[in-house]
Amino acid sequence: MTAIVSWNIQCGKGCDGVVDLERIAGVVKAMGEADVICMQEVARNDPEIAAGADQAAELEALFPAYQLLFGPGLDRPPRQFGNLLLSRVPVLQLFLHLLPQPAEGGIKHMQRQAIEAVLETRGGPLRVVTTHLEYYSAHHRGVQVERLRALQDEVAANEARPPKAAASPYDPTPRPASLVLCGDLNLLPGDAEYEGLFRPPFIDAWRRARPDEPHPPTTCVFDLPQWPMGGHCRDYFALTPDLASRVASFKVDLETDASDHQPLRLELHDE
């Protein structure tokens, strides 16, 4: 079994207003052993967040058996803010993708990023991408979805027509089309951007795992002051068809208030 957790940790800030990464780590570990842990909203050296702590280094210390990969969207040295991926299986390749940030005046928006890791799992090489799409602009989310789809098309095309192998740095390294895409996508089920993402080849893992159940709330379960609209779904796992057939379980922790989002856990059969 390959287990993957995805969680927007809000820089470790719980619904009680306390920043506590040890609490975050405890919740993740209580969900069961995970091969890959993806987190969104992780800050490094930002004086306005967690007293300027290097949260990536703190999380690395809390998960010593894992290799840490960090992808900043905002990168203003030494201040960074972005996504994090922890892997306890070998990392074969790493790609850091900046997502489109089209000009749009009159609203807040920021540079967004996606981490892509090629991992050597028990079921073979697997790509995991984690990202956090723009909250304030449907237009941004739409073009960011299209960039993610274009990246997938490019990888699939290269797998179908592999380049000529040669000595380093042209030596061949797996980068399969098989993909798990996860994160805080800021899409509501039924949104135009949701429909734009979840069309071939992407399949919504929740709808595959639990086709008779509506999407569970993944944010605003507890933090009603910040989210007056009430609990709703913004966080997802998207899968390529070969992986959709391997879904073993999909769970959302609806008990923790350690962030304004809830952690998601996906398990895949290895064959």
PDB file of C-alpha atoms in Angstrom:
ATOM      1  CA  MET A   1       0.000   0.000   0.000  1.00  0.00           C
ATOM      2  CA  THR A   2       1.179   3.547  -0.770  1.00  0.00           C
ATOM      3  CA  ALA A   3      -0.274   6.212   1.529  1.00  0.00           C
ATOM      4  CA  ILE A   4      -0.279   9.941   0.750  1.00  0.00           C
ATOM      5  CA  VAL A   5      -1.459  12.744   3.035  1.00  0.00           C
ATOM      6  CA  SER A   6      -2.327  16.257   1.849  1.00  0.00           C
ATOM      7  CA  TRP A   7      -3.040  19.177   4.189  1.00  0.00           C
ATOM      8  CA  ASN A   8      -3.127  22.953   4.066  1.00  0.00           C
ATOM      9  CA  ILE A   9      -1.635  23.562   7.501  1.00  0.00           C
ATOM     10  CA  GLN A  10      -2.130  27.368   7.558  1.00  0.00           C
ATOM     11  CA  CYS A  11       1.496  27.747   8.714  1.00  0.00           C
ATOM     12  CA  GLY A  12       0.620  25.577  11.709  1.00  0.00           C
ATOM     13  CA  LYS A  13      -1.994  28.012  13.027  1.00  0.00           C
ATOM     14  CA  GLY A  14      -4.886  26.207  14.640  1.00  0.00           C
ATOM     15  CA  CYS A  15      -8.422  27.429  15.111  1.00  0.00           C
ATOM     16  CA  ASP A  16      -7.339  28.495  18.616  1.00  0.00           C
ATOM     17  CA  GLY A  17      -4.915  30.989  17.041  1.00  0.00           C
ATOM     18  CA  VAL A  18      -1.856  29.068  18.263  1.00  0.00           C
ATOM     19  CA  VAL A  19       0.938  28.126  15.839  1.00  0.00           C
ATOM     20  CA  ASP A  20       2.008  24.583  16.738  1.00  0.00           C
ATOM     21  CA  LEU A  21       3.821  22.408  14.219  1.00  0.00           C
ATOM     22  CA  GLU A  22       4.223  19.604  16.765  1.00  0.00           C
ATOM     23  CA  ARG A  23       0.430  19.431  16.887  1.00  0.00           C
ATOM     24  CA  ILE A  24       0.330  19.287  13.083  1.00  0.00           C
ATOM     25  CA  ALA A  25       2.848  16.435  13.054  1.00  0.00           C
ATOM     26  CA  GLY A  26       0.895  14.586  15.726  1.00  0.00           C
ATOM     27  CA  VAL A  27      -2.317  14.713  13.695  1.00  0.00           C
ATOM     28  CA  VAL A  28      -0.558  13.421  10.574  1.00  0.00           C
ATOM     29  CA  LYS A  29       1.070  10.567  12.452  1.00  0.00           C
ATOM     30  CA  ALA A  30      -2.208   9.628  14.131  1.00  0.00           C
ATOM     31  CA  MET A  31      -3.770   9.093  10.699  1.00  0.00           C
ATOM     32  CA  GLY A  32      -1.357   6.207  10.106  1.00  0.00           C
ATOM     33  CA  GLU A  33       2.014   5.717   8.515  1.00  0.00           C
ATOM     34  CA  ALA A  34       2.367   7.715   5.311  1.00  0.00           C
ATOM     35  CA  ASP A  35       4.833   7.322   2.483  1.00  0.00           C
ATOM     36  CA  VAL A  36       4.337  10.884   1.257  1.00  0.00           C
ATOM     37  CA  ILE A  37       3.152  13.964   3.168  1.00  0.00           C
ATOM     38  CA  CYS A  38       2.189  17.071   1.214  1.00  0.00           C
ATOM     39  CA  MET A  39       1.619  20.386   2.973  1.00  0.00           C
ATOM     40  CA  GLN A  40       0.521  23.758   1.720  1.00  0.00           C
ATOM     41  CA  GLU A  41       1.079  27.148   3.390  1.00  0.00           C
ATOM     42  CA  VAL A  42       4.514  26.613   4.891  1.00  0.00           C
ATOM     43  CA  ALA A  43       6.581  29.711   5.750  1.00  0.00           C
ATOM     44  CA  ARG A  44      10.298  30.245   6.133  1.00  0.00           C
ATOM     45  CA  ASN A  45      11.899  33.228   7.851  1.00  0.00           C
ATOM     46  CA  ASP A  46       8.861  35.471   7.569  1.00  0.00           C
ATOM     47  CA  PRO A  47       8.820  37.895  10.508  1.00  0.00           C
ATOM     48  CA  GLU A  48       5.024  38.201  10.302  1.00  0.00           C
ATOM     49  CA  ILE A  49       4.433  34.419  10.443  1.00  0.00           C
ATOM     50  CA  ALA A  50       5.392  32.184  13.385  1.00  0.00           C
ATOM     51  CA  ALA A  51       7.919  34.737  14.652  1.00  0.00           C
ATOM     52  CA  GLY A  52      10.063  34.270  11.558  1.00  0.00           C
ATOM     53  CA  ALA A  53      10.663  30.547  12.124  1.00  0.00           C
ATOM     54  CA  ASP A  54      11.974  28.264   9.393  1.00  0.00           C
ATOM     55  CA  GLN A  55       8.949  25.985   9.339  1.00  0.00           C
ATOM     56  CA  ALA A  56      10.420  23.698   6.693  1.00  0.00           C
ATOM     57  CA  ALA A  57      13.386  22.952   8.964  1.00  0.00           C
ATOM     58  CA  GLU A  58      11.065  22.407  11.928  1.00  0.00           C
ATOM     59  CA  LEU A  59       8.917  19.962   9.982  1.00  0.00           C
ATOM     60  CA  GLU A  60      12.008  18.153   8.732  1.00  0.00           C
ATOM     61  CA  ALA A  61      13.053  17.644  12.354  1.00  0.00           C
ATOM     62  CA  LEU A  62       9.572  16.400  13.261  1.00  0.00           C
ATOM     63  CA  PHE A  63       9.679  13.810  10.452  1.00  0.00           C
ATOM     64  CA  PRO A  64      13.309  12.564  10.601  1.00  0.00           C
ATOM     65  CA  ALA A  65      12.656   9.470   8.465  1.00  0.00           C
ATOM     66  CA  TYR A  66      11.566  11.615   5.498  1.00  0.00           C
ATOM     67  CA  GLN A  67      13.356  13.575   2.800  1.00  0.00           C
ATOM     68  CA  LEU A  68      12.079  17.133   2.625  1.00  0.00           C
ATOM     69  CA  LEU A  69      11.362  18.971  -0.625  1.00  0.00           C
ATOM     70  CA  PHE A  70      10.303  22.617  -0.471  1.00  0.00           C
ATOM     71  CA  GLY A  71       8.843  24.691  -3.295  1.00  0.00           C
ATOM     72  CA  PRO A  72       8.418  28.414  -2.668  1.00  0.00           C
ATOM     73  CA  GLY A  73       5.868  30.405  -4.589  1.00  0.00           C
ATOM     74  CA  LEU A  74       6.948  33.558  -2.832  1.00  0.00           C
ATOM     75  CA  ASP A  75      10.763  33.655  -2.761  1.00  0.00           C
ATOM     76  CA  ARG A  76      12.210  36.870  -1.372  1.00  0.00           C
ATOM     77  CA  PRO A  77      15.351  35.665   0.387  1.00  0.00           C
ATOM     78  CA  PRO A  78      15.451  34.852   3.178  1.00  0.00           C
ATOM     79  CA  ARG A  79      11.629  34.954   3.270  1.00  0.00           C
ATOM     80  CA  GLN A  80       9.791  32.114   1.524  1.00  0.00           C
ATOM     81  CA  PHE A  81       6.226  30.802   1.433  1.00  0.00           C
ATOM     82  CA  GLY A  82       4.934  27.803  -0.429  1.00  0.00           C
ATOM     83  CA  ASN A  83       4.454  24.044  -0.545  1.00  0.00           C
ATOM     84  CA  LEU A  84       6.308  21.188   1.081  1.00  0.00           C
ATOM     85  CA  LEU A  85       6.608  17.493   0.286  1.00  0.00           C
ATOM     86  CA  LEU A  86       8.036  14.890   2.661  1.00  0.00           C
ATOM     87  CA  SER A  87       8.906  11.464   1.275  1.00  0.00           C
ATOM     88  CA  ARG A  88      10.112   8.340   3.012  1.00  0.00           C
ATOM     89  CA  VAL A  89      10.491   6.545  -0.339  1.00  0.00           C
ATOM     90  CA  PRO A  90      13.375   7.364  -2.698  1.00  0.00           C
ATOM     91  CA  VAL A  91      13.098  10.567  -4.723  1.00  0.00           C
ATOM     92  CA  LEU A  92      14.182   9.992  -8.330  1.00  0.00           C
ATOM     93  CA  GLN A  93      13.548  13.453  -9.745  1.00  0.00           C
ATOM     94  CA  LEU A  94      12.294  16.839  -8.578  1.00  0.00           C
ATOM     95  CA  PHE A  95      10.622  19.599 -10.616  1.00  0.00           C
ATOM     96  CA  LEU A  96       9.523  22.972  -9.266  1.00  0.00           C
ATOM     97  CA  HIS A  97       6.864  24.670 -11.387  1.00  0.00           C
ATOM     98  CA  LEU A  98       5.795  28.290 -11.076  1.00  0.00           C
ATOM     99  CA  LEU A  99       2.143  28.612 -12.073  1.00  0.00           C
ATOM    100  CA  PRO A 100       0.688  31.467 -14.142  1.00  0.00           C
ATOM    101  CA  GLN A 101      -0.022  34.772 -12.423  1.00  0.00           C
ATOM    102  CA  PRO A 102      -1.890  36.798 -15.053  1.00  0.00           C
ATOM    103  CA  ALA A 103      -2.307  40.539 -14.592  1.00  0.00           C
ATOM    104  CA  GLU A 104      -5.555  41.305 -12.823  1.00  0.00           C
ATOM    105  CA  GLY A 105      -5.900  44.620 -11.048  1.00  0.00           C
ATOM    106  CA  GLY A 106      -8.094  45.396  -8.096  1.00  0.00           C
ATOM    107  CA  ILE A 107      -7.697  42.051  -6.289  1.00  0.00           C
ATOM    108  CA  LYS A 108      -5.135  40.377  -4.075  1.00  0.00           C
ATOM    109  CA  HIS A 109      -3.161  37.582  -5.682  1.00  0.00           C
ATOM    110  CA  MET A 110       0.243  36.012  -5.280  1.00  0.00           C
ATOM    111  CA  GLN A 111       2.673  33.791  -7.179  1.00  0.00           C
ATOM    112  CA  ARG A 112       1.640  30.136  -6.937  1.00  0.00           C
ATOM    113  CA  GLN A 113       3.821  27.046  -7.304  1.00  0.00           C
ATOM    114  CA  ALA A 114       3.631  23.265  -7.683  1.00  0.00           C
ATOM    115  CA  ILE A 115       6.135  20.653  -6.513  1.00  0.00           C
ATOM    116  CA  GLU A 116       6.511  17.584  -8.720  1.00  0.00           C
ATOM    117  CA  ALA A 117       8.418  14.620  -7.305  1.00  0.00           C
ATOM    118  CA  VAL A 118       9.088  11.331  -9.061  1.00  0.00           C
ATOM    119  CA  LEU A 119       9.132   8.695  -6.346  1.00  0.00           C
ATOM    120  CA  GLU A 120      10.202   5.051  -6.272  1.00  0.00           C
ATOM    121  CA  THR A 121       7.214   3.396  -4.596  1.00  0.00           C
ATOM    122  CA  ARG A 122       6.504  -0.280  -4.002  1.00  0.00           C
ATOM    123  CA  GLY A 123       4.133  -0.116  -6.968  1.00  0.00           C
ATOM    124  CA  GLY A 124       6.801   1.402  -9.231  1.00  0.00           C
ATOM    125  CA  PRO A 125       7.764   4.968 -10.179  1.00  0.00           C
ATOM    126  CA  LEU A 126       5.048   7.477  -9.359  1.00  0.00           C
ATOM    127  CA  ARG A 127       4.708  11.226  -9.799  1.00  0.00           C
ATOM    128  CA  VAL A 128       3.228  13.255  -6.966  1.00  0.00           C
ATOM    129  CA  VAL A 129       2.399  16.922  -7.500  1.00  0.00           C
ATOM    130  CA  THR A 130       1.188  19.165  -4.709  1.00  0.00           C
ATOM    131  CA  THR A 131       0.020  22.727  -5.146  1.00  0.00           C
ATOM    132  CA  HIS A 132      -2.088  25.565  -3.782  1.00  0.00           C
ATOM    133  CA  LEU A 133      -4.107  27.478  -6.367  1.00  0.00           C
ATOM    134  CA  GLU A 134      -5.117  31.129  -6.129  1.00  0.00           C
ATOM    135  CA  TYR A 135      -7.973  31.893  -3.755  1.00  0.00           C
ATOM    136  CA  TYR A 136      -9.018  35.371  -4.848  1.00  0.00           C
ATOM    137  CA  SER A 137      -9.380  34.910  -8.620  1.00  0.00           C
ATOM    138  CA  ALA A 138     -11.337  32.354 -10.646  1.00  0.00           C
ATOM    139  CA  HIS A 139      -9.423  33.535 -13.714  1.00  0.00           C
ATOM    140  CA  HIS A 140      -6.096  32.708 -12.057  1.00  0.00           C
ATOM    141  CA  ARG A 141      -7.356  29.302 -10.944  1.00  0.00           C
ATOM    142  CA  GLY A 142      -8.550  28.559 -14.450  1.00  0.00           C
ATOM    143  CA  VAL A 143      -5.219  29.275 -16.110  1.00  0.00           C
ATOM    144  CA  GLN A 144      -3.353  27.479 -13.327  1.00  0.00           C
ATOM    145  CA  VAL A 145      -5.499  24.402 -13.926  1.00  0.00           C
ATOM    146  CA  GLU A 146      -4.690  24.574 -17.623  1.00  0.00           C
ATOM    147  CA  ARG A 147      -0.953  24.794 -16.853  1.00  0.00           C
ATOM    148  CA  LEU A 148      -1.178  21.684 -14.695  1.00  0.00           C
ATOM    149  CA  ARG A 149      -3.027  19.885 -17.465  1.00  0.00           C
ATOM    150  CA  ALA A 150      -0.441  21.019 -20.028  1.00  0.00           C
ATOM    151  CA  LEU A 151       2.377  19.696 -17.832  1.00  0.00           C
ATOM    152  CA  GLN A 152       0.617  16.352 -17.633  1.00  0.00           C
ATOM    153  CA  ASP A 153       0.180  16.259 -21.418  1.00  0.00           C
ATOM    154  CA  GLU A 154       3.895  16.985 -21.859  1.00  0.00           C
ATOM    155  CA  VAL A 155       4.977  14.221 -19.479  1.00  0.00           C
ATOM    156  CA  ALA A 156       2.642  11.688 -21.095  1.00  0.00           C
ATOM    157  CA  ALA A 157       3.919  12.614 -24.563  1.00  0.00           C
ATOM    158  CA  ASN A 158       7.552  12.180 -23.482  1.00  0.00           C
ATOM    159  CA  GLU A 159       6.774   8.807 -21.938  1.00  0.00           C
ATOM    160  CA  ALA A 160       5.127   7.718 -25.197  1.00  0.00           C
ATOM    161  CA  ARG A 161       8.080   9.009 -27.256  1.00  0.00           C
ATOM    162  CA  PRO A 162      11.142   8.750 -24.994  1.00  0.00           C
ATOM    163  CA  PRO A 163      14.218  10.783 -25.906  1.00  0.00           C
ATOM    164  CA  LYS A 164      17.499   9.189 -26.904  1.00  0.00           C
ATOM    165  CA  ALA A 165      19.450   7.976 -23.887  1.00  0.00           C
ATOM    166  CA  ALA A 166      23.018   9.132 -23.347  1.00  0.00           C
ATOM    167  CA  ALA A 167      25.524   9.760 -20.578  1.00  0.00           C
ATOM    168  CA  SER A 168      24.786  12.209 -17.782  1.00  0.00           C
ATOM    169  CA  PRO A 169      23.044  14.637 -17.811  1.00  0.00           C
ATOM    170  CA  TYR A 170      21.124  12.926 -20.638  1.00  0.00           C
ATOM    171  CA  ASP A 171      20.841   9.620 -18.787  1.00  0.00           C
ATOM    172  CA  PRO A 172      17.271   8.321 -18.640  1.00  0.00           C
ATOM    173  CA  THR A 173      15.405   8.625 -15.334  1.00  0.00           C
ATOM    174  CA  PRO A 174      11.771   7.570 -14.913  1.00  0.00           C
ATOM    175  CA  ARG A 175       9.113  10.266 -15.175  1.00  0.00           C
ATOM    176  CA  PRO A 176       5.896   8.321 -15.678  1.00  0.00           C
ATOM    177  CA  ALA A 177       2.548   9.710 -16.728  1.00  0.00           C
ATOM    178  CA  SER A 178       1.076   8.074 -13.609  1.00  0.00           C
ATOM    179  CA  LEU A 179       0.191  11.017 -11.393  1.00  0.00           C
ATOM    180  CA  VAL A 180      -1.255  11.906  -8.011  1.00  0.00           C
ATOM    181  CA  LEU A 181      -2.088  15.618  -7.923  1.00  0.00           C
ATOM    182  CA  CYS A 182      -3.157  16.969  -4.546  1.00  0.00           C
ATOM    183  CA  GLY A 183      -3.539  20.106  -2.536  1.00  0.00           C
ATOM    184  CA  ASP A 184      -5.701  23.073  -1.699  1.00  0.00           C
ATOM    185  CA  LEU A 185      -7.085  23.779  -5.151  1.00  0.00           C
ATOM    186  CA  ASN A 186      -9.611  26.402  -4.025  1.00  0.00           C
ATOM    187  CA  LEU A 187     -12.248  24.818  -6.259  1.00  0.00           C
ATOM    188  CA  LEU A 188     -15.779  23.975  -5.192  1.00  0.00           C
ATOM    189  CA  PRO A 189     -17.391  20.839  -6.642  1.00  0.00           C
ATOM    190  CA  GLY A 190     -19.316  21.970  -9.697  1.00  0.00           C
ATOM    191  CA  ASP A 191     -17.271  25.152 -10.283  1.00  0.00           C
ATOM    192  CA  ALA A 192     -16.211  25.750 -13.865  1.00  0.00           C
ATOM    193  CA  GLU A 193     -12.579  25.366 -12.770  1.00  0.00           C
ATOM    194  CA  TYR A 194     -13.440  22.057 -11.076  1.00  0.00           C
ATOM    195  CA  GLU A 195     -14.986  20.797 -14.313  1.00  0.00           C
ATOM    196  CA  GLY A 196     -11.947  22.107 -16.180  1.00  0.00           C
ATOM    197  CA  LEU A 197      -9.594  20.042 -14.049  1.00  0.00           C
ATOM    198  CA  PHE A 198     -11.605  16.865 -13.609  1.00  0.00           C
ATOM    199  CA  ARG A 199     -11.931  15.778 -17.193  1.00  0.00           C
ATOM    200  CA  PRO A 200      -9.763  13.175 -18.922  1.00  0.00           C
ATOM    201  CA  PRO A 201      -7.162  12.240 -17.935  1.00  0.00           C
ATOM    202  CA  PHE A 202      -7.848  13.452 -14.384  1.00  0.00           C
ATOM    203  CA  ILE A 203     -10.257  11.618 -12.083  1.00  0.00           C
ATOM    204  CA  ASP A 204     -11.484  12.903  -8.719  1.00  0.00           C
ATOM    205  CA  ALA A 205     -10.242  10.302  -6.227  1.00  0.00           C
ATOM    206  CA  TRP A 206     -13.119  10.939  -3.813  1.00  0.00           C
ATOM    207  CA  ARG A 207     -15.703  10.212  -6.486  1.00  0.00           C
ATOM    208  CA  ARG A 208     -13.853   7.039  -7.385  1.00  0.00           C
ATOM    209  CA  ALA A 209     -13.484   5.899  -3.762  1.00  0.00           C
ATOM    210  CA  ARG A 210     -16.953   6.931  -2.544  1.00  0.00           C
ATOM    211  CA  PRO A 211     -19.175   7.546  -5.558  1.00  0.00           C
ATOM    212  CA  ASP A 212     -22.381   7.638  -3.523  1.00  0.00           C
ATOM    213  CA  GLU A 213     -21.165  10.237  -1.015  1.00  0.00           C
ATOM    214  CA  PRO A 214     -20.852  14.009  -1.532  1.00  0.00           C
ATOM    215  CA  HIS A 215     -17.437  15.573  -1.055  1.00  0.00           C
ATOM    216  CA  PRO A 216     -16.781  16.038   2.662  1.00  0.00           C
ATOM    217  CA  PRO A 217     -15.955  19.509   3.980  1.00  0.00           C
ATOM    218  CA  THR A 218     -12.203  20.056   3.939  1.00  0.00           C
ATOM    219  CA  THR A 219     -12.224  23.593   5.295  1.00  0.00           C
ATOM    220  CA  CYS A 220     -14.282  25.722   7.671  1.00  0.00           C
ATOM    221  CA  VAL A 221     -15.339  22.785   9.795  1.00  0.00           C
ATOM    222  CA  PHE A 222     -14.318  24.727  12.917  1.00  0.00           C
ATOM    223  CA  ASP A 223     -13.018  28.159  11.875  1.00  0.00           C
ATOM    224  CA  LEU A 224     -16.348  29.868  11.246  1.00  0.00           C
ATOM    225  CA  PRO A 225     -15.080  33.426  11.898  1.00  0.00           C
ATOM    226  CA  GLN A 226     -12.666  33.104   8.962  1.00  0.00           C
ATOM    227  CA  TRP A 227     -15.054  31.043   6.810  1.00  0.00           C
ATOM    228  CA  PRO A 228     -18.628  32.280   7.427  1.00  0.00           C
ATOM    229  CA  MET A 229     -19.924  30.239   4.473  1.00  0.00           C
ATOM    230  CA  GLY A 230     -19.583  27.099   6.590  1.00  0.00           C
ATOM    231  CA  GLY A 231     -17.870  23.789   5.887  1.00  0.00           C
ATOM    232  CA  HIS A 232     -17.134  23.031   2.235  1.00  0.00           C
ATOM    233  CA  CYS A 233     -14.640  21.201   0.019  1.00  0.00           C
ATOM    234  CA  ARG A 234     -11.560  22.880  -1.471  1.00  0.00           C
ATOM    235  CA  ASP A 235      -8.952  20.108  -1.161  1.00  0.00           C
ATOM    236  CA  TYR A 236      -8.647  17.172  -3.550  1.00  0.00           C
ATOM    237  CA  PHE A 237      -6.680  14.269  -4.929  1.00  0.00           C
ATOM    238  CA  ALA A 238      -6.688  14.023  -8.727  1.00  0.00           C
ATOM    239  CA  LEU A 239      -5.502  10.776 -10.326  1.00  0.00           C
ATOM    240  CA  THR A 240      -4.658   9.417 -13.733  1.00  0.00           C
ATOM    241  CA  PRO A 241      -6.878   6.460 -14.750  1.00  0.00           C
ATOM    242  CA  ASP A 242      -4.260   3.792 -14.000  1.00  0.00           C
ATOM    243  CA  LEU A 243      -4.051   4.996 -10.399  1.00  0.00           C
ATOM    244  CA  ALA A 244      -7.791   5.519 -10.011  1.00  0.00           C
ATOM    245  CA  SER A 245      -8.192   1.770 -10.425  1.00  0.00           C
ATOM    246  CA  ARG A 246      -5.775   1.255  -7.495  1.00  0.00           C
ATOM    247  CA  VAL A 247      -7.626   3.388  -4.913  1.00  0.00           C
ATOM    248  CA  ALA A 248      -7.916   1.452  -1.658  1.00  0.00           C
ATOM    249  CA  SER A 249      -9.243   4.152   0.678  1.00  0.00           C
ATOM    250  CA  PHE A 250      -9.758   7.896   1.016  1.00  0.00           C
ATOM    251  CA  LYS A 251     -10.304   9.492   4.412  1.00  0.00           C
ATOM    252  CA  VAL A 252     -10.702  13.051   5.669  1.00  0.00           C
ATOM    253  CA  ASP A 253      -9.986  13.818   9.328  1.00  0.00           C
ATOM    254  CA  LEU A 254     -13.030  15.849  10.381  1.00  0.00           C
ATOM    255  CA  GLU A 255     -12.060  15.965  14.063  1.00  0.00           C
ATOM    256  CA  THR A 256      -8.909  18.061  14.154  1.00  0.00           C
ATOM    257  CA  ASP A 257      -8.945  21.846  14.483  1.00  0.00           C
ATOM    258  CA  ALA A 258      -5.162  22.182  14.162  1.00  0.00           C
ATOM    259  CA  SER A 259      -5.649  24.204  10.934  1.00  0.00           C
ATOM    260  CA  ASP A 260      -8.526  25.864   9.123  1.00  0.00           C
ATOM    261  CA  HIS A 261      -8.357  22.947   6.662  1.00  0.00           C
ATOM    262  CA  GLN A 262      -8.712  19.224   7.290  1.00  0.00           C
ATOM    263  CA  PRO A 263      -6.057  16.635   6.355  1.00  0.00           C
ATOM    264  CA  LEU A 264      -6.790  14.121   3.574  1.00  0.00           C
ATOM    265  CA  ARG A 265      -5.309  10.634   3.336  1.00  0.00           C
ATOM    266  CA  LEU A 266      -5.308   8.500   0.170  1.00  0.00           C
ATOM    267  CA  GLU A 267      -4.175   4.872   0.014  1.00  0.00           C
ATOM    268  CA  LEU A 268      -3.297   3.130  -3.233  1.00  0.00           C
ATOM    269  CA  HIS A 269      -2.857  -0.578  -3.794  1.00  0.00           C
ATOM    270  CA  ASP A 270       0.655  -1.258  -5.024  1.00  0.00           C
ATOM    271  CA  GLU A 271      -0.615  -3.390  -7.908  1.00  0.00           C
TER     272      GLU A 271
END
